[in-house]
Coordinates of C-alpha atoms in Angstrom, one line a residue:
M1 CA -52.6 -32.2 -0.3
K2 CA -50.0 -30.9 -2.7
K3 CA -48.5 -27.4 -2.0
E4 CA -48.6 -25.1 -4.8
N5 CA -45.7 -23.2 -5.9
P6 CA -43.2 -24.6 -3.2
Q7 CA -40.1 -22.2 -2.3
K8 CA -37.1 -23.3 -4.0
K9 CA -33.9 -23.0 -2.1
G10 CA -30.5 -22.4 -3.7
F11 CA -27.7 -20.5 -4.9
V12 CA -28.1 -17.9 -7.6
F13 CA -24.9 -17.2 -9.6
K14 CA -24.4 -13.6 -11.3
P15 CA -21.2 -12.4 -13.2
Y16 CA -18.6 -10.7 -10.9
E17 CA -19.0 -6.8 -10.8
A18 CA -15.9 -4.9 -9.6
P19 CA -16.7 -2.6 -6.5
N20 CA -18.0 0.8 -7.6
L21 CA -14.6 2.7 -6.8
S22 CA -14.3 6.3 -6.8
P23 CA -11.9 8.1 -9.0
F24 CA -9.7 8.8 -6.2
D25 CA -9.9 5.4 -5.0
K26 CA -9.1 3.8 -8.5
L27 CA -5.9 5.9 -8.9
F28 CA -4.8 5.2 -5.1
E29 CA -4.7 1.7 -5.5
I30 CA -2.3 2.3 -8.4
F31 CA -0.6 4.9 -6.7
K32 CA 0.4 2.7 -3.6
E33 CA 1.7 -0.1 -5.9
L34 CA 4.2 2.6 -7.9
I35 CA 5.3 4.1 -4.4
T36 CA 6.6 0.9 -3.4
H37 CA 8.4 0.3 -6.6
T38 CA 10.0 3.8 -6.3
S39 CA 10.9 3.6 -2.8
G40 CA 8.7 6.2 -1.6
D41 CA 9.7 8.8 -4.2
F42 CA 6.7 10.6 -4.4
D43 CA 7.8 12.5 -7.7
E44 CA 8.6 9.3 -9.6
A45 CA 5.7 7.6 -9.0
I46 CA 3.5 10.7 -9.9
D47 CA 5.7 10.5 -13.2
W48 CA 4.9 7.1 -13.8
L49 CA 1.0 7.5 -12.9
R50 CA 1.0 10.5 -15.7
Q51 CA 2.7 7.6 -18.2
L52 CA 0.2 5.3 -17.5
D53 CA -2.7 7.7 -17.6
K54 CA -1.8 8.5 -21.2
E55 CA -1.6 5.3 -22.4
Y56 CA -4.7 3.7 -20.4
E57 CA -6.5 7.0 -20.0
L58 CA -7.3 6.3 -16.1
T59 CA -8.7 9.7 -15.6
T60 CA -11.2 12.0 -17.3
A61 CA -11.8 15.9 -18.1
E62 CA -13.5 16.0 -14.7
Y63 CA -11.1 14.3 -12.4
T64 CA -7.2 14.5 -13.3
I65 CA -4.1 13.6 -11.9
D66 CA -3.5 17.2 -10.8
D67 CA -7.0 16.5 -8.9
F68 CA -5.7 13.6 -7.2
I69 CA -2.4 15.0 -6.3
E70 CA -4.6 18.1 -4.3
D71 CA -6.9 15.3 -2.9
L72 CA -3.7 13.2 -1.7
K73 CA -3.1 16.3 0.3
Q74 CA -6.4 17.1 1.7
K75 CA -6.6 13.4 3.0
G76 CA -3.2 13.3 4.5
Y77 CA -1.4 10.9 2.3
I78 CA 1.1 13.1 1.3
K79 CA 2.9 16.5 2.8
E80 CA 5.3 19.0 1.7
E81 CA 9.0 18.4 2.7
I82 CA 10.5 21.6 4.2
D83 CA 14.5 21.7 4.4
P84 CA 16.5 23.3 7.2
D85 CA 16.3 26.8 5.4
G86 CA 12.6 26.9 5.1
N87 CA 12.4 26.2 1.6
G88 CA 9.9 23.5 0.1
N89 CA 11.8 20.5 -0.8
G90 CA 8.8 18.7 -2.8
M91 CA 6.3 16.5 -1.3
A92 CA 6.8 13.0 0.7
I93 CA 4.5 10.4 1.6
T94 CA 2.9 10.4 5.0
A95 CA 2.8 7.7 7.9
K96 CA -1.0 7.2 7.0
T97 CA 0.4 6.2 3.5
E98 CA 2.8 3.9 4.8
R99 CA 0.2 2.0 6.6
A100 CA -1.9 2.1 3.6
I101 CA 0.7 0.2 1.4
R102 CA 1.2 -2.4 4.1
Q103 CA -2.4 -3.2 4.5
Q104 CA -2.4 -3.2 0.3
A105 CA 0.4 -5.7 0.7
L106 CA -1.7 -7.8 3.6
E107 CA -4.7 -8.1 1.3
H108 CA -2.5 -9.2 -1.8
I109 CA -0.9 -11.9 -0.4
F110 CA -3.0 -13.0 2.5
G111 CA -6.0 -13.0 0.2
K112 CA -4.2 -15.7 -1.9
I113 CA -4.2 -17.8 0.9
K114 CA -6.9 -20.3 1.6
R115 CA -8.1 -19.3 5.1
S116 CA -8.5 -22.1 7.5
G117 CA -10.0 -20.0 10.2
Q118 CA -10.4 -16.7 11.9
G119 CA -8.7 -15.1 14.7
N120 CA -5.2 -15.7 16.3
H121 CA -4.0 -19.3 15.1
K122 CA -3.5 -22.1 18.2
S123 CA -0.8 -24.4 19.7
K124 CA -2.1 -27.6 19.7
S125 CA -1.5 -28.3 23.3
T126 CA -4.2 -27.3 25.7
G127 CA -3.4 -24.8 28.6
I128 CA -4.0 -21.4 30.2
G129 CA -5.7 -19.3 27.2
D130 CA -9.0 -17.9 26.1
E131 CA -9.6 -20.0 23.1
H132 CA -12.4 -21.9 23.8
T133 CA -12.2 -26.0 22.6
G134 CA -15.8 -27.0 23.3
D135 CA -14.3 -29.6 25.6
F136 CA -14.5 -30.2 29.1
K137 CA -12.4 -31.5 31.9
N138 CA -12.8 -31.9 35.8
Y139 CA -11.9 -28.8 37.8
Q140 CA -8.7 -28.9 39.5
F141 CA -7.2 -26.7 42.2
G142 CA -5.6 -23.6 40.5
D143 CA -8.2 -23.4 37.6
A144 CA -9.6 -19.9 37.1
L145 CA -13.1 -19.7 38.6
D146 CA -14.3 -17.7 35.6
K147 CA -13.7 -20.9 33.4
V148 CA -16.0 -23.0 35.3
S149 CA -19.2 -24.3 33.3
M150 CA -22.1 -23.4 35.5
T151 CA -24.5 -25.5 32.9
E152 CA -22.3 -28.4 32.8
S153 CA -21.4 -28.4 36.5
L154 CA -25.1 -28.2 37.6
R155 CA -26.1 -30.9 35.4
N156 CA -23.2 -33.2 37.2
A157 CA -24.6 -32.3 40.5
Q158 CA -28.3 -33.2 39.1
I159 CA -26.9 -36.5 38.0
N160 CA -25.0 -37.4 41.0
H161 CA -27.1 -36.2 44.0
G162 CA -30.2 -35.8 42.4
I163 CA -32.6 -33.2 41.9
G164 CA -34.6 -33.3 45.2
D165 CA -31.7 -32.8 47.6
F166 CA -29.5 -30.3 45.4
N167 CA -26.2 -30.2 46.4
L168 CA -23.0 -29.1 44.0
T169 CA -19.6 -30.1 45.3
E170 CA -16.0 -29.7 43.8
D171 CA -16.1 -33.3 42.5
D172 CA -19.0 -31.6 40.4
L173 CA -17.1 -28.7 39.1
V174 CA -15.9 -28.8 35.2
V175 CA -14.1 -26.0 33.4
E176 CA -13.8 -25.5 29.5
D177 CA -10.6 -26.3 27.9
T178 CA -9.1 -23.7 26.2
L179 CA -6.3 -23.6 23.7
H180 CA -2.9 -21.8 24.9
K181 CA -2.1 -18.8 22.3
S182 CA 1.4 -19.6 21.7
Q183 CA 3.7 -16.2 21.0
M184 CA 6.1 -16.1 18.4
S185 CA 9.2 -14.1 17.7
T186 CA 10.5 -13.7 14.0
V187 CA 13.3 -12.0 12.7
L188 CA 13.2 -11.5 9.0
M189 CA 16.2 -10.9 7.3
I190 CA 16.2 -9.0 3.6
D191 CA 19.2 -9.4 1.5
I192 CA 20.0 -6.0 0.2
S193 CA 23.2 -6.9 -1.8
H194 CA 23.5 -5.4 -5.4
S195 CA 22.7 -8.9 -7.0
M196 CA 19.0 -8.1 -5.9
I197 CA 18.7 -5.8 -8.8
L198 CA 20.9 -7.7 -11.0
Y199 CA 19.9 -8.9 -14.6
G200 CA 17.1 -6.7 -15.1
E201 CA 14.9 -8.4 -12.5
D202 CA 13.4 -6.3 -9.3
R203 CA 13.9 -8.9 -6.4
I204 CA 14.1 -6.0 -3.9
T205 CA 10.2 -4.8 -4.4
P206 CA 8.6 -8.2 -3.7
A207 CA 10.8 -8.7 -0.7
K208 CA 9.5 -5.2 1.0
K209 CA 6.1 -6.2 0.1
V210 CA 6.5 -9.4 1.9
A211 CA 8.0 -7.6 4.8
M212 CA 5.2 -5.2 5.0
A213 CA 2.3 -7.6 4.6
L214 CA 4.1 -9.8 7.2
A215 CA 4.4 -6.8 9.7
E216 CA 0.6 -5.9 8.9
L217 CA -0.2 -9.1 9.6
I218 CA 1.5 -9.4 13.2
T219 CA 0.7 -5.9 14.4
T220 CA -3.0 -6.4 13.9
R221 CA -3.9 -10.0 14.2
Y222 CA -1.3 -11.4 16.4
P223 CA -0.2 -8.5 18.6
K224 CA 1.5 -10.3 21.2
D225 CA 4.0 -11.7 18.7
T226 CA 7.2 -9.7 17.5
L227 CA 8.9 -9.1 14.3
D228 CA 12.3 -7.6 13.9
I229 CA 13.4 -6.6 10.3
I230 CA 16.9 -6.4 9.6
V231 CA 18.8 -6.0 6.3
F232 CA 22.0 -7.1 5.5
G233 CA 24.9 -6.4 2.9
N234 CA 28.4 -5.5 3.5
D235 CA 27.0 -5.2 7.2
S236 CA 23.8 -5.9 8.8
W237 CA 21.5 -3.4 10.5
Q238 CA 17.9 -3.3 12.0
I239 CA 15.5 -1.2 10.6
E240 CA 11.7 -0.1 11.7
I241 CA 8.6 -1.1 10.0
K242 CA 8.1 2.4 8.9
D243 CA 11.0 2.3 6.9
L244 CA 10.1 -0.5 4.6
P245 CA 8.6 1.5 1.7
Y246 CA 11.7 3.2 1.4
L247 CA 14.4 0.3 1.4
K248 CA 16.6 0.3 -1.4
V249 CA 19.5 -2.1 -2.9
G250 CA 22.9 -1.2 -2.0
P251 CA 26.4 -1.7 -3.8
Y252 CA 26.9 -4.2 -1.3
H253 CA 28.5 -7.7 -1.2
T254 CA 26.3 -10.1 0.9
N255 CA 27.6 -10.6 4.7
T256 CA 25.3 -13.4 5.6
V257 CA 27.2 -14.1 8.8
A258 CA 26.8 -10.5 10.1
G259 CA 22.8 -10.7 9.4
L260 CA 22.6 -14.2 11.6
Q261 CA 24.5 -12.4 14.2
L262 CA 22.4 -9.7 14.7
A263 CA 19.4 -11.8 14.4
M264 CA 20.3 -13.9 17.0
D265 CA 21.5 -11.2 19.1
L266 CA 17.8 -10.0 18.9
L267 CA 16.2 -13.1 19.6
R268 CA 18.1 -13.7 22.4
R269 CA 16.4 -10.9 24.3
K270 CA 13.3 -12.3 23.8
R271 CA 11.2 -14.3 26.4
N272 CA 8.7 -16.1 24.1
T273 CA 9.6 -19.5 23.6
N274 CA 9.0 -20.0 20.4
K275 CA 11.8 -18.0 18.1
Q276 CA 12.7 -18.4 14.5
I277 CA 14.3 -16.7 11.5
F278 CA 13.2 -16.1 8.1
M279 CA 15.8 -15.3 5.5
I280 CA 15.3 -13.9 1.9
T281 CA 18.4 -14.1 -0.4
D282 CA 19.3 -14.4 -4.0
G283 CA 22.9 -14.9 -3.4
K284 CA 25.7 -16.7 -2.2
P285 CA 27.3 -15.0 1.1
S286 CA 30.6 -13.4 -0.5
C287 CA 31.6 -10.9 2.5
L288 CA 33.0 -11.4 6.2
R289 CA 33.8 -8.5 8.5
M290 CA 37.2 -9.2 10.3
P291 CA 38.1 -8.3 13.6
D292 CA 40.2 -5.6 12.8
G293 CA 37.3 -3.9 10.7
Q294 CA 38.4 -4.9 7.4
Y295 CA 36.1 -6.8 5.0
Y296 CA 36.9 -10.2 3.5
K297 CA 35.4 -10.5 0.1
D298 CA 35.1 -13.3 -2.7
S299 CA 32.7 -13.0 -5.3
N300 CA 33.7 -15.9 -7.4
G301 CA 31.9 -19.0 -6.4
L302 CA 31.6 -20.6 -2.7
N303 CA 34.5 -19.5 -0.7
P304 CA 34.8 -22.3 1.9
Y305 CA 36.1 -19.6 4.5
I306 CA 32.9 -17.9 4.1
T307 CA 30.5 -21.0 3.8
N308 CA 31.9 -22.7 6.8
K309 CA 31.3 -19.3 9.1
C310 CA 27.7 -19.5 8.1
Y311 CA 27.3 -23.5 8.8
A312 CA 28.8 -22.4 12.4
M313 CA 26.3 -19.7 12.6
A314 CA 23.3 -22.4 11.6
G315 CA 24.6 -24.8 13.9
Q316 CA 24.5 -21.8 16.6
A317 CA 21.0 -21.1 16.1
R318 CA 20.0 -24.8 16.3
K319 CA 21.7 -25.0 19.8
L320 CA 19.7 -22.0 20.6
H321 CA 16.3 -23.9 19.3
I322 CA 16.1 -21.2 16.4
P323 CA 15.0 -22.6 13.4
I324 CA 16.2 -20.6 10.1
T325 CA 13.8 -21.0 7.1
T326 CA 15.9 -20.0 4.1
F327 CA 13.8 -18.4 0.9
M328 CA 16.2 -18.5 -1.7
I329 CA 15.2 -16.6 -4.7
A330 CA 17.7 -18.2 -7.3
Q331 CA 18.0 -21.5 -8.3
D332 CA 21.5 -21.9 -9.5
R333 CA 22.9 -25.5 -9.0
Y334 CA 25.9 -24.7 -6.4
L335 CA 24.0 -21.9 -4.5
M336 CA 21.4 -24.9 -3.7
Q337 CA 23.9 -27.2 -2.5
F338 CA 25.1 -24.4 -0.2
V339 CA 21.5 -23.9 1.3
Q340 CA 21.3 -27.7 1.6
E341 CA 24.3 -27.9 3.8
F342 CA 23.4 -24.6 5.5
T343 CA 19.8 -26.0 6.4
R344 CA 21.2 -29.1 7.5
A345 CA 23.5 -27.5 10.4
N346 CA 20.4 -25.8 11.3
Q347 CA 18.0 -28.5 10.7
G348 CA 15.7 -25.8 9.5
K349 CA 13.8 -25.4 6.2
A350 CA 14.5 -24.0 2.8
F351 CA 12.2 -23.1 0.1
Y352 CA 14.0 -22.5 -3.8
T353 CA 11.6 -20.0 -5.2
G354 CA 11.4 -17.3 -7.8
L355 CA 9.5 -14.1 -7.0
K356 CA 6.1 -15.6 -7.8
G357 CA 4.5 -17.1 -5.0
L358 CA 7.3 -15.9 -2.6
G359 CA 4.7 -14.1 -0.3
E360 CA 2.0 -17.0 0.1
M361 CA 5.3 -19.4 1.1
I362 CA 6.4 -17.2 3.7
F363 CA 2.8 -16.8 5.1
E364 CA 1.8 -20.3 5.3
D365 CA 5.1 -21.1 6.7
Y366 CA 4.9 -18.7 9.7
E367 CA 1.3 -19.8 10.4
T368 CA 2.2 -23.2 10.4
N369 CA 5.2 -22.6 12.4
R370 CA 2.8 -20.8 15.2
K371 CA 0.8 -23.8 15.5
K372 CA 4.0 -25.8 16.8
R373 CA 5.4 -25.5 20.3
I374 CA 9.0 -25.3 20.3
K375 CA 10.4 -26.7 23.4
G376 CA 13.2 -25.0 24.8

């Protein structure tokens, strides 16, 4: 007998509706973007927000920019700075805001990447770990007892010895295979030479966003990995994750060698087998620090004395099993030739890219590298 009104199954497609954000949340999304561009300058970010408000009517009479500022105070996103004399010195963002900026950067960049799975990414080799593969292997002396699959082991015992006279031996035991979660130590090098803001193009802000997103990804999803961030201009020095929103370009040349030296010094101290260097730069190496402390500089083309030092550092990193991935955010022909030679010396990788898609490239490369086991 034919059923009447059979239930239909399928998908119902509806027009996308943006989440219903509060007035504060709408402004806060914009504020986080502005505070990144202004390198943490609260007053400048608010000035920009007021200008945007005039042009696009972001606020209403019921909720103004001043109300937003008061909410930022109440929620702990900003605090008043006090100078040594006890006088007020304006408002500054707090660690809570710094974290919110990193989370936003992660969402913007990681959200554009096609997700291939959940949780920590695994290496291709099996071993001691806690990621289940669904496969089983015979028990061997030394295998953890908590990895023994009782269901499969009892099944083997019944097959091997029969149900009537139950007997469980070591030969019946099987353990579930697990994937070894490889750990990665990464150094991210960021070029802060003057060319990063030349020709009216802001190159430092996208680099900061990538660094903040990568830092948030590693600290939240890969807590056993390490990330060190260094900047390089005339010299090179390490910065903390909390310093990233305030990072600015300086009146510097590009001492790539100093950056690589510091990066390798940091990685030598790491116990992880997997080590790598990511370098974001837009210019040619144009500076070296000499043994007497003086700087050797040459901004005119590629100086062989400087580039040869870079190639030597690339080769040294190769001997230490440290691959270098260069993200060149400039596409001048002669600079590409330098990067090609540099990459050949290290047997690393190079991406020639503009600012668009820089974050996605770095994230995809990071996760690809995590899946590899680099044999020391």
